[in-house]
mmCIF file of C-alpha atoms in Angstrom:
data_model
loop_
_atom_site.group_PDB
_atom_site.id
_atom_site.type_symbol
_atom_site.label_atom_id
_atom_site.label_comp_id
_atom_site.label_asym_id
_atom_site.label_seq_id
_atom_site.Cartn_x
_atom_site.Cartn_y
_atom_site.Cartn_z
ATOM 1 C CA MET A 1 -19.788 -28.754 -35.743
ATOM 2 C CA ASN A 2 -22.975 -29.636 -33.808
ATOM 3 C CA ARG A 3 -24.972 -26.171 -32.798
ATOM 4 C CA PHE A 4 -24.268 -27.233 -28.841
ATOM 5 C CA PHE A 5 -20.973 -26.358 -29.390
ATOM 6 C CA VAL A 6 -20.828 -23.664 -31.399
ATOM 7 C CA CYS A 7 -23.765 -21.706 -28.934
ATOM 8 C CA ALA A 8 -21.468 -23.027 -26.262
ATOM 9 C CA LEU A 9 -18.577 -21.559 -27.939
ATOM 10 C CA ILE A 10 -19.963 -18.078 -28.239
ATOM 11 C CA ILE A 11 -20.822 -18.413 -24.951
ATOM 12 C CA LEU A 12 -17.341 -18.762 -23.545
ATOM 13 C CA LEU A 13 -16.105 -16.007 -25.942
ATOM 14 C CA LYS A 14 -18.465 -13.311 -24.790
ATOM 15 C CA ILE A 15 -17.687 -13.934 -21.359
ATOM 16 C CA THR A 16 -13.630 -15.150 -20.595
ATOM 17 C CA PRO A 17 -12.756 -11.170 -22.038
ATOM 18 C CA ALA A 18 -14.676 -9.579 -18.907
ATOM 19 C CA ALA A 19 -13.468 -12.482 -16.760
ATOM 20 C CA HIS A 20 -10.095 -11.772 -17.046
ATOM 21 C CA ALA A 21 -10.478 -8.160 -17.169
ATOM 22 C CA GLN A 22 -9.342 -5.371 -14.766
ATOM 23 C CA ILE A 23 -11.794 -3.860 -13.049
ATOM 24 C CA VAL A 24 -11.448 0.120 -11.806
ATOM 25 C CA THR A 25 -13.765 0.915 -9.358
ATOM 26 C CA LEU A 26 -14.385 4.867 -9.285
ATOM 27 C CA ASP A 27 -15.786 5.767 -5.183
ATOM 28 C CA TYR A 28 -19.750 6.994 -6.235
ATOM 29 C CA TYR A 29 -20.423 7.039 -1.849
ATOM 30 C CA PHE A 30 -17.929 8.923 -0.319
ATOM 31 C CA ASN A 31 -18.374 11.266 -2.884
ATOM 32 C CA HIS A 32 -22.112 12.197 -4.234
ATOM 33 C CA GLU A 33 -22.414 16.204 -4.829
ATOM 34 C CA THR A 34 -25.768 16.741 -6.184
ATOM 35 C CA HIS A 35 -26.828 20.214 -7.965
ATOM 36 C CA LYS A 36 -29.846 21.828 -9.107
ATOM 37 C CA THR A 37 -30.747 21.554 -13.131
ATOM 38 C CA LYS A 38 -33.532 22.760 -15.045
ATOM 39 C CA ASP A 39 -34.400 18.734 -15.240
ATOM 40 C CA GLY A 40 -34.008 18.523 -11.525
ATOM 41 C CA ILE A 41 -31.697 17.605 -8.615
ATOM 42 C CA LYS A 42 -28.870 15.791 -10.814
ATOM 43 C CA ARG A 43 -25.799 13.810 -9.887
ATOM 44 C CA PHE A 44 -22.562 15.545 -10.695
ATOM 45 C CA HIS A 45 -18.409 16.195 -9.866
ATOM 46 C CA TYR A 46 -16.301 13.443 -10.836
ATOM 47 C CA LEU A 47 -18.198 10.869 -12.798
ATOM 48 C CA TRP A 48 -16.730 8.125 -15.453
ATOM 49 C CA ASP A 49 -20.391 9.635 -17.625
ATOM 50 C CA ASP A 50 -19.453 13.183 -17.642
ATOM 51 C CA GLU A 51 -18.583 14.627 -20.245
ATOM 52 C CA GLN A 52 -18.860 18.228 -18.863
ATOM 53 C CA ASN A 53 -15.382 19.843 -17.244
ATOM 54 C CA THR A 54 -16.495 18.335 -13.683
ATOM 55 C CA GLY A 55 -16.012 14.914 -14.801
ATOM 56 C CA PHE A 56 -14.111 12.134 -15.076
ATOM 57 C CA SER A 57 -14.686 10.984 -18.901
ATOM 58 C CA LYS A 58 -11.522 11.775 -20.492
ATOM 59 C CA TRP A 59 -9.846 10.148 -17.948
ATOM 60 C CA GLY A 60 -12.571 6.930 -17.905
ATOM 61 C CA ALA A 61 -11.590 6.994 -21.949
ATOM 62 C CA MET A 62 -7.922 6.457 -20.998
ATOM 63 C CA PHE A 63 -9.124 3.345 -18.889
ATOM 64 C CA LYS A 64 -10.870 1.704 -21.385
ATOM 65 C CA ALA A 65 -8.093 2.198 -23.897
ATOM 66 C CA ASN A 66 -5.718 0.366 -21.906
ATOM 67 C CA GLY A 67 -8.392 -2.444 -21.634
ATOM 68 C CA LEU A 68 -9.767 -1.737 -18.149
ATOM 69 C CA ILE A 69 -13.535 -1.655 -17.601
ATOM 70 C CA LEU A 70 -14.931 1.162 -15.653
ATOM 71 C CA ASP A 71 -17.194 0.544 -12.793
ATOM 72 C CA THR A 72 -18.921 2.364 -9.739
ATOM 73 C CA LEU A 73 -19.879 1.640 -5.910
ATOM 74 C CA ASP A 74 -22.437 3.679 -4.759
ATOM 75 C CA LYS A 75 -22.557 2.022 -1.287
ATOM 76 C CA ALA A 76 -19.917 1.255 1.738
ATOM 77 C CA PRO A 77 -16.829 -0.320 0.663
ATOM 78 C CA THR A 78 -16.565 -3.657 1.858
ATOM 79 C CA LEU A 79 -14.026 -6.553 0.622
ATOM 80 C CA ALA A 80 -16.801 -8.156 -0.748
ATOM 81 C CA ASN A 81 -17.951 -5.173 -2.649
ATOM 82 C CA LEU A 82 -14.399 -4.657 -3.508
ATOM 83 C CA ARG A 83 -13.466 -8.257 -4.546
ATOM 84 C CA ASN A 84 -13.725 -7.802 -8.588
ATOM 85 C CA SER A 85 -11.585 -4.369 -8.873
ATOM 86 C CA SER A 86 -8.043 -3.808 -9.381
ATOM 87 C CA VAL A 87 -8.236 -0.528 -8.877
ATOM 88 C CA TYR A 88 -10.268 1.813 -6.895
ATOM 89 C CA ILE A 89 -10.821 5.338 -6.489
ATOM 90 C CA ILE A 90 -11.896 7.855 -4.339
ATOM 91 C CA VAL A 91 -12.040 11.677 -4.906
ATOM 92 C CA ASP A 92 -12.898 14.254 -3.034
ATOM 93 C CA PRO A 93 -14.865 13.083 -0.391
ATOM 94 C CA ASP A 94 -18.059 14.767 0.969
ATOM 95 C CA THR A 95 -18.743 17.975 3.156
ATOM 96 C CA LYS A 96 -21.964 19.084 4.392
ATOM 97 C CA LYS A 97 -21.763 22.239 2.745
ATOM 98 C CA GLU A 98 -21.759 19.362 -0.409
ATOM 99 C CA THR A 99 -23.951 16.704 0.549
ATOM 100 C CA ALA A 100 -27.070 17.188 3.314
ATOM 101 C CA ASN A 101 -25.981 13.970 4.896
ATOM 102 C CA PRO A 102 -22.448 13.385 3.608
ATOM 103 C CA ASN A 103 -21.139 9.336 4.387
ATOM 104 C CA TYR A 104 -18.037 9.981 5.849
ATOM 105 C CA ILE A 105 -15.354 7.229 5.659
ATOM 106 C CA LYS A 106 -15.731 5.059 9.135
ATOM 107 C CA ALA A 107 -12.894 3.318 11.030
ATOM 108 C CA ASN A 108 -14.788 -0.235 9.373
ATOM 109 C CA ASP A 109 -14.339 1.556 6.084
ATOM 110 C CA ALA A 110 -10.789 2.300 6.464
ATOM 111 C CA GLU A 111 -10.564 -0.902 7.726
ATOM 112 C CA GLN A 112 -11.543 -2.998 4.752
ATOM 113 C CA ILE A 113 -10.384 -0.996 1.952
ATOM 114 C CA ALA A 114 -6.795 -1.246 4.224
ATOM 115 C CA LEU A 115 -7.339 -5.509 4.026
ATOM 116 C CA TRP A 116 -8.635 -5.327 -0.107
ATOM 117 C CA VAL A 117 -5.109 -3.013 -0.444
ATOM 118 C CA LYS A 118 -3.141 -5.946 1.895
ATOM 119 C CA ALA A 119 -4.503 -8.241 -0.401
ATOM 120 C CA GLY A 120 -3.222 -7.021 -3.871
ATOM 121 C CA GLY A 121 -5.115 -4.089 -4.820
ATOM 122 C CA VAL A 122 -4.737 -0.257 -5.585
ATOM 123 C CA LEU A 123 -6.053 2.130 -4.529
ATOM 124 C CA VAL A 124 -6.219 5.708 -5.511
ATOM 125 C CA LEU A 125 -6.741 8.641 -2.472
ATOM 126 C CA MET A 126 -7.480 12.010 -4.786
ATOM 127 C CA ALA A 127 -7.898 14.791 -1.789
ATOM 128 C CA ASN A 128 -8.952 18.754 -2.559
ATOM 129 C CA ASP A 129 -8.330 22.224 -0.472
ATOM 130 C CA SER A 130 -9.148 22.172 2.667
ATOM 131 C CA ALA A 131 -12.410 24.250 2.048
ATOM 132 C CA ASN A 132 -13.800 21.698 -0.672
ATOM 133 C CA VAL A 133 -12.847 18.258 0.760
ATOM 134 C CA GLU A 134 -13.539 16.173 4.098
ATOM 135 C CA LEU A 135 -10.136 15.838 5.709
ATOM 136 C CA PRO A 136 -10.582 14.487 9.448
ATOM 137 C CA HIS A 137 -12.753 11.400 8.544
ATOM 138 C CA PHE A 138 -10.331 11.512 5.037
ATOM 139 C CA ASN A 139 -7.221 10.852 7.082
ATOM 140 C CA THR A 140 -8.837 8.435 9.472
ATOM 141 C CA LEU A 141 -8.520 5.662 5.647
ATOM 142 C CA ALA A 142 -4.921 7.655 5.078
ATOM 143 C CA ALA A 143 -3.329 6.419 8.346
ATOM 144 C CA LYS A 144 -3.618 3.315 7.474
ATOM 145 C CA PHE A 145 -0.902 4.289 4.909
ATOM 146 C CA GLY A 146 1.323 6.649 6.594
ATOM 147 C CA LEU A 147 -0.280 9.208 5.001
ATOM 148 C CA HIS A 148 -1.778 12.368 6.018
ATOM 149 C CA PHE A 149 -3.596 14.875 3.743
ATOM 150 C CA ASN A 150 -3.193 18.705 5.742
ATOM 151 C CA ASN A 151 -4.890 21.751 5.855
ATOM 152 C CA ASP A 152 -3.180 24.008 3.728
ATOM 153 C CA LEU A 153 -2.955 25.311 0.342
ATOM 154 C CA PRO A 154 0.221 24.871 -1.844
ATOM 155 C CA ASN A 155 -0.356 25.674 -5.324
ATOM 156 C CA HIS A 156 -2.630 28.462 -4.783
ATOM 157 C CA VAL A 157 -3.635 30.094 -7.978
ATOM 158 C CA ILE A 158 -5.546 33.295 -7.635
ATOM 159 C CA ASP A 159 -6.739 33.658 -11.952
ATOM 160 C CA ASP A 160 -5.441 32.793 -15.264
ATOM 161 C CA ASP A 161 -2.310 34.679 -15.267
ATOM 162 C CA HIS A 162 -1.091 32.565 -12.585
ATOM 163 C CA PHE A 163 -0.744 29.423 -14.160
ATOM 164 C CA LYS A 164 2.371 28.893 -12.941
ATOM 165 C CA ASP A 165 1.994 29.168 -9.449
ATOM 166 C CA GLY A 166 0.453 25.854 -9.799
ATOM 167 C CA GLU A 167 2.950 23.790 -11.440
ATOM 168 C CA ALA A 168 4.641 21.089 -9.507
ATOM 169 C CA MET A 169 8.257 19.933 -9.375
ATOM 170 C CA TYR A 170 9.156 16.057 -10.023
ATOM 171 C CA VAL A 171 10.807 13.982 -7.215
ATOM 172 C CA ASP A 172 10.390 10.875 -8.609
ATOM 173 C CA ASN A 173 9.599 10.089 -11.762
ATOM 174 C CA ALA A 174 8.885 6.229 -12.007
ATOM 175 C CA ILE A 175 5.492 6.951 -12.909
ATOM 176 C CA PHE A 176 5.571 9.758 -15.089
ATOM 177 C CA LYS A 177 8.552 8.334 -17.630
ATOM 178 C CA SER A 178 8.226 11.452 -19.395
ATOM 179 C CA ASN A 179 8.237 13.503 -16.959
ATOM 180 C CA PRO A 180 5.213 15.620 -18.522
ATOM 181 C CA LYS A 181 4.915 19.049 -17.264
ATOM 182 C CA ILE A 182 1.667 19.076 -14.643
ATOM 183 C CA PHE A 183 0.092 21.844 -13.053
ATOM 184 C CA LEU A 184 -2.654 21.264 -9.731
ATOM 185 C CA LYS A 185 -4.472 23.896 -8.497
ATOM 186 C CA ASP A 186 -5.455 24.776 -4.801
ATOM 187 C CA VAL A 187 -4.172 20.935 -3.436
ATOM 188 C CA CYS A 188 -3.476 20.270 -0.003
ATOM 189 C CA SER A 189 -0.419 18.696 0.771
ATOM 190 C CA ILE A 190 0.895 15.142 2.340
ATOM 191 C CA SER A 191 2.601 14.201 5.089
ATOM 192 C CA LEU A 192 4.567 10.929 4.740
ATOM 193 C CA ASN A 193 4.701 9.083 8.366
ATOM 194 C CA ASP A 194 5.710 5.884 7.337
ATOM 195 C CA PRO A 195 9.572 5.236 5.939
ATOM 196 C CA ALA A 196 7.714 2.966 2.918
ATOM 197 C CA ALA A 197 5.904 6.368 1.714
ATOM 198 C CA LYS A 198 7.163 7.923 -0.670
ATOM 199 C CA ALA A 199 7.000 11.393 -2.664
ATOM 200 C CA VAL A 200 6.286 11.658 -6.176
ATOM 201 C CA PHE A 201 5.921 15.078 -7.317
ATOM 202 C CA LYS A 202 5.917 18.786 -5.191
ATOM 203 C CA SER A 203 4.314 22.175 -4.730
ATOM 204 C CA ALA A 204 5.809 24.995 -6.960
ATOM 205 C CA ASP A 205 7.898 25.901 -4.560
ATOM 206 C CA GLY A 206 9.187 22.909 -3.615
ATOM 207 C CA ALA A 207 8.097 23.033 -0.056
ATOM 208 C CA SER A 208 5.409 20.382 0.351
ATOM 209 C CA VAL A 209 4.658 16.781 -0.942
ATOM 210 C CA ILE A 210 1.288 17.122 -2.865
ATOM 211 C CA ALA A 211 1.700 13.527 -4.446
ATOM 212 C CA ALA A 212 2.932 10.088 -2.943
ATOM 213 C CA THR A 213 3.053 6.416 -3.409
ATOM 214 C CA VAL A 214 3.445 3.611 -0.630
ATOM 215 C CA LYS A 215 3.720 -0.584 -0.662
ATOM 216 C CA TYR A 216 1.167 -1.964 1.565
ATOM 217 C CA GLY A 217 1.223 -5.620 1.409
ATOM 218 C CA LYS A 218 0.306 -7.515 -1.684
ATOM 219 C CA GLY A 219 -1.119 -3.875 -3.020
ATOM 220 C CA VAL A 220 -0.310 -0.108 -3.277
ATOM 221 C CA VAL A 221 -1.007 3.049 -2.736
ATOM 222 C CA PHE A 222 -1.279 6.281 -5.142
ATOM 223 C CA ALA A 223 -2.329 9.898 -2.888
ATOM 224 C CA VAL A 224 -2.291 13.267 -4.586
ATOM 225 C CA GLY A 225 -4.061 16.550 -3.002
ATOM 226 C CA ASP A 226 -5.966 17.534 -5.609
ATOM 227 C CA PRO A 227 -9.040 15.913 -8.334
ATOM 228 C CA TRP A 228 -6.497 16.488 -10.615
ATOM 229 C CA LEU A 229 -7.340 14.564 -13.244
ATOM 230 C CA TYR A 230 -11.277 15.652 -14.312
ATOM 231 C CA ASN A 231 -11.581 17.324 -17.727
ATOM 232 C CA GLU A 232 -11.746 20.618 -17.067
ATOM 233 C CA TYR A 233 -8.147 20.108 -16.095
ATOM 234 C CA VAL A 234 -7.178 16.812 -19.100
ATOM 235 C CA ASN A 235 -6.322 19.270 -21.012
ATOM 236 C CA GLY A 236 -9.764 21.381 -20.757
ATOM 237 C CA ARG A 237 -8.632 24.380 -20.067
ATOM 238 C CA LEU A 238 -4.893 25.148 -19.962
ATOM 239 C CA THR A 239 -2.335 26.432 -21.600
ATOM 240 C CA ALA A 240 -0.271 24.293 -24.165
ATOM 241 C CA ILE A 241 2.347 24.266 -22.283
ATOM 242 C CA TYR A 242 1.547 21.745 -19.156
ATOM 243 C CA GLN A 243 0.449 18.553 -19.987
ATOM 244 C CA ASN A 244 -1.939 16.879 -17.679
ATOM 245 C CA ASP A 245 -3.558 14.330 -20.683
ATOM 246 C CA ILE A 246 0.179 12.746 -21.083
ATOM 247 C CA ALA A 247 0.705 12.205 -17.062
ATOM 248 C CA ALA A 248 -3.154 11.419 -17.238
ATOM 249 C CA LYS A 249 -2.284 8.237 -19.705
ATOM 250 C CA GLU A 250 1.199 7.469 -17.653
ATOM 251 C CA LEU A 251 -0.445 7.079 -14.638
ATOM 252 C CA THR A 252 -3.341 5.129 -15.931
ATOM 253 C CA LEU A 253 -0.372 2.822 -17.362
ATOM 254 C CA TRP A 254 1.530 2.798 -14.091
ATOM 255 C CA LEU A 255 -1.840 1.686 -11.939
ATOM 256 C CA LYS A 256 -2.900 -1.071 -14.583
ATOM 257 C CA LYS A 257 0.635 -2.532 -13.945
ATOM 258 C CA GLN A 258 0.503 -2.581 -10.778
ATOM 259 C CA THR A 259 -2.677 -4.800 -10.825
ATOM 260 C CA LYS A 260 -2.838 -8.208 -9.966
ATOM 261 C CA LYS A 261 -4.649 -10.785 -12.972
#
């Protein structure tokens, strides 16, 4: 075997896995919160590499354990910017309280994202209670899929002695097959305005849809009224009866299954 062939084979082996791997991209554009630290102004909240309670490092590790590659997008989403992404996650778009000059989701952003989903993309929309998320522009995007995040507060939990108020009730177990007991605190509900949209689980009192899926073209959307799967609640500080960590693993597997190679 000559040297040229060996070198070419090594290069091929190095690039082939990445070329065929699914990429899960986390939005860093609509959510771009910062805070002051002793080292200066730093990004925080829902970052792949944040191992504190505020981060997504645990969920990110689950994606990597299942063969997906983590990526981020710190500019406006376009078909070109999303072309290599199999999964795109938008979490808790900024308000002016969180960021001096937030990047709101505009009509063109929503159109580009919808075209990407229609072509086979897997989109995850994670809102928050209305005091901590910019809902009007987020709903510009949600409306593309027959969804609407409401300005309300199901599953309000006043303190750690009232965890039960944050439980969720399953409507459909297609994603969460082991029926894990899950907790979502202070969320917003979701109105389903398209017959294709399906409730996944409801609030503790059963009155409000707080997670849903909808097929859109060749792709699919998973929407939930809370950031939910950040480190603090997977299972950073939950009591042992709650299984958000198991739910996170099952959602990860489901998202991977929806992707197009």
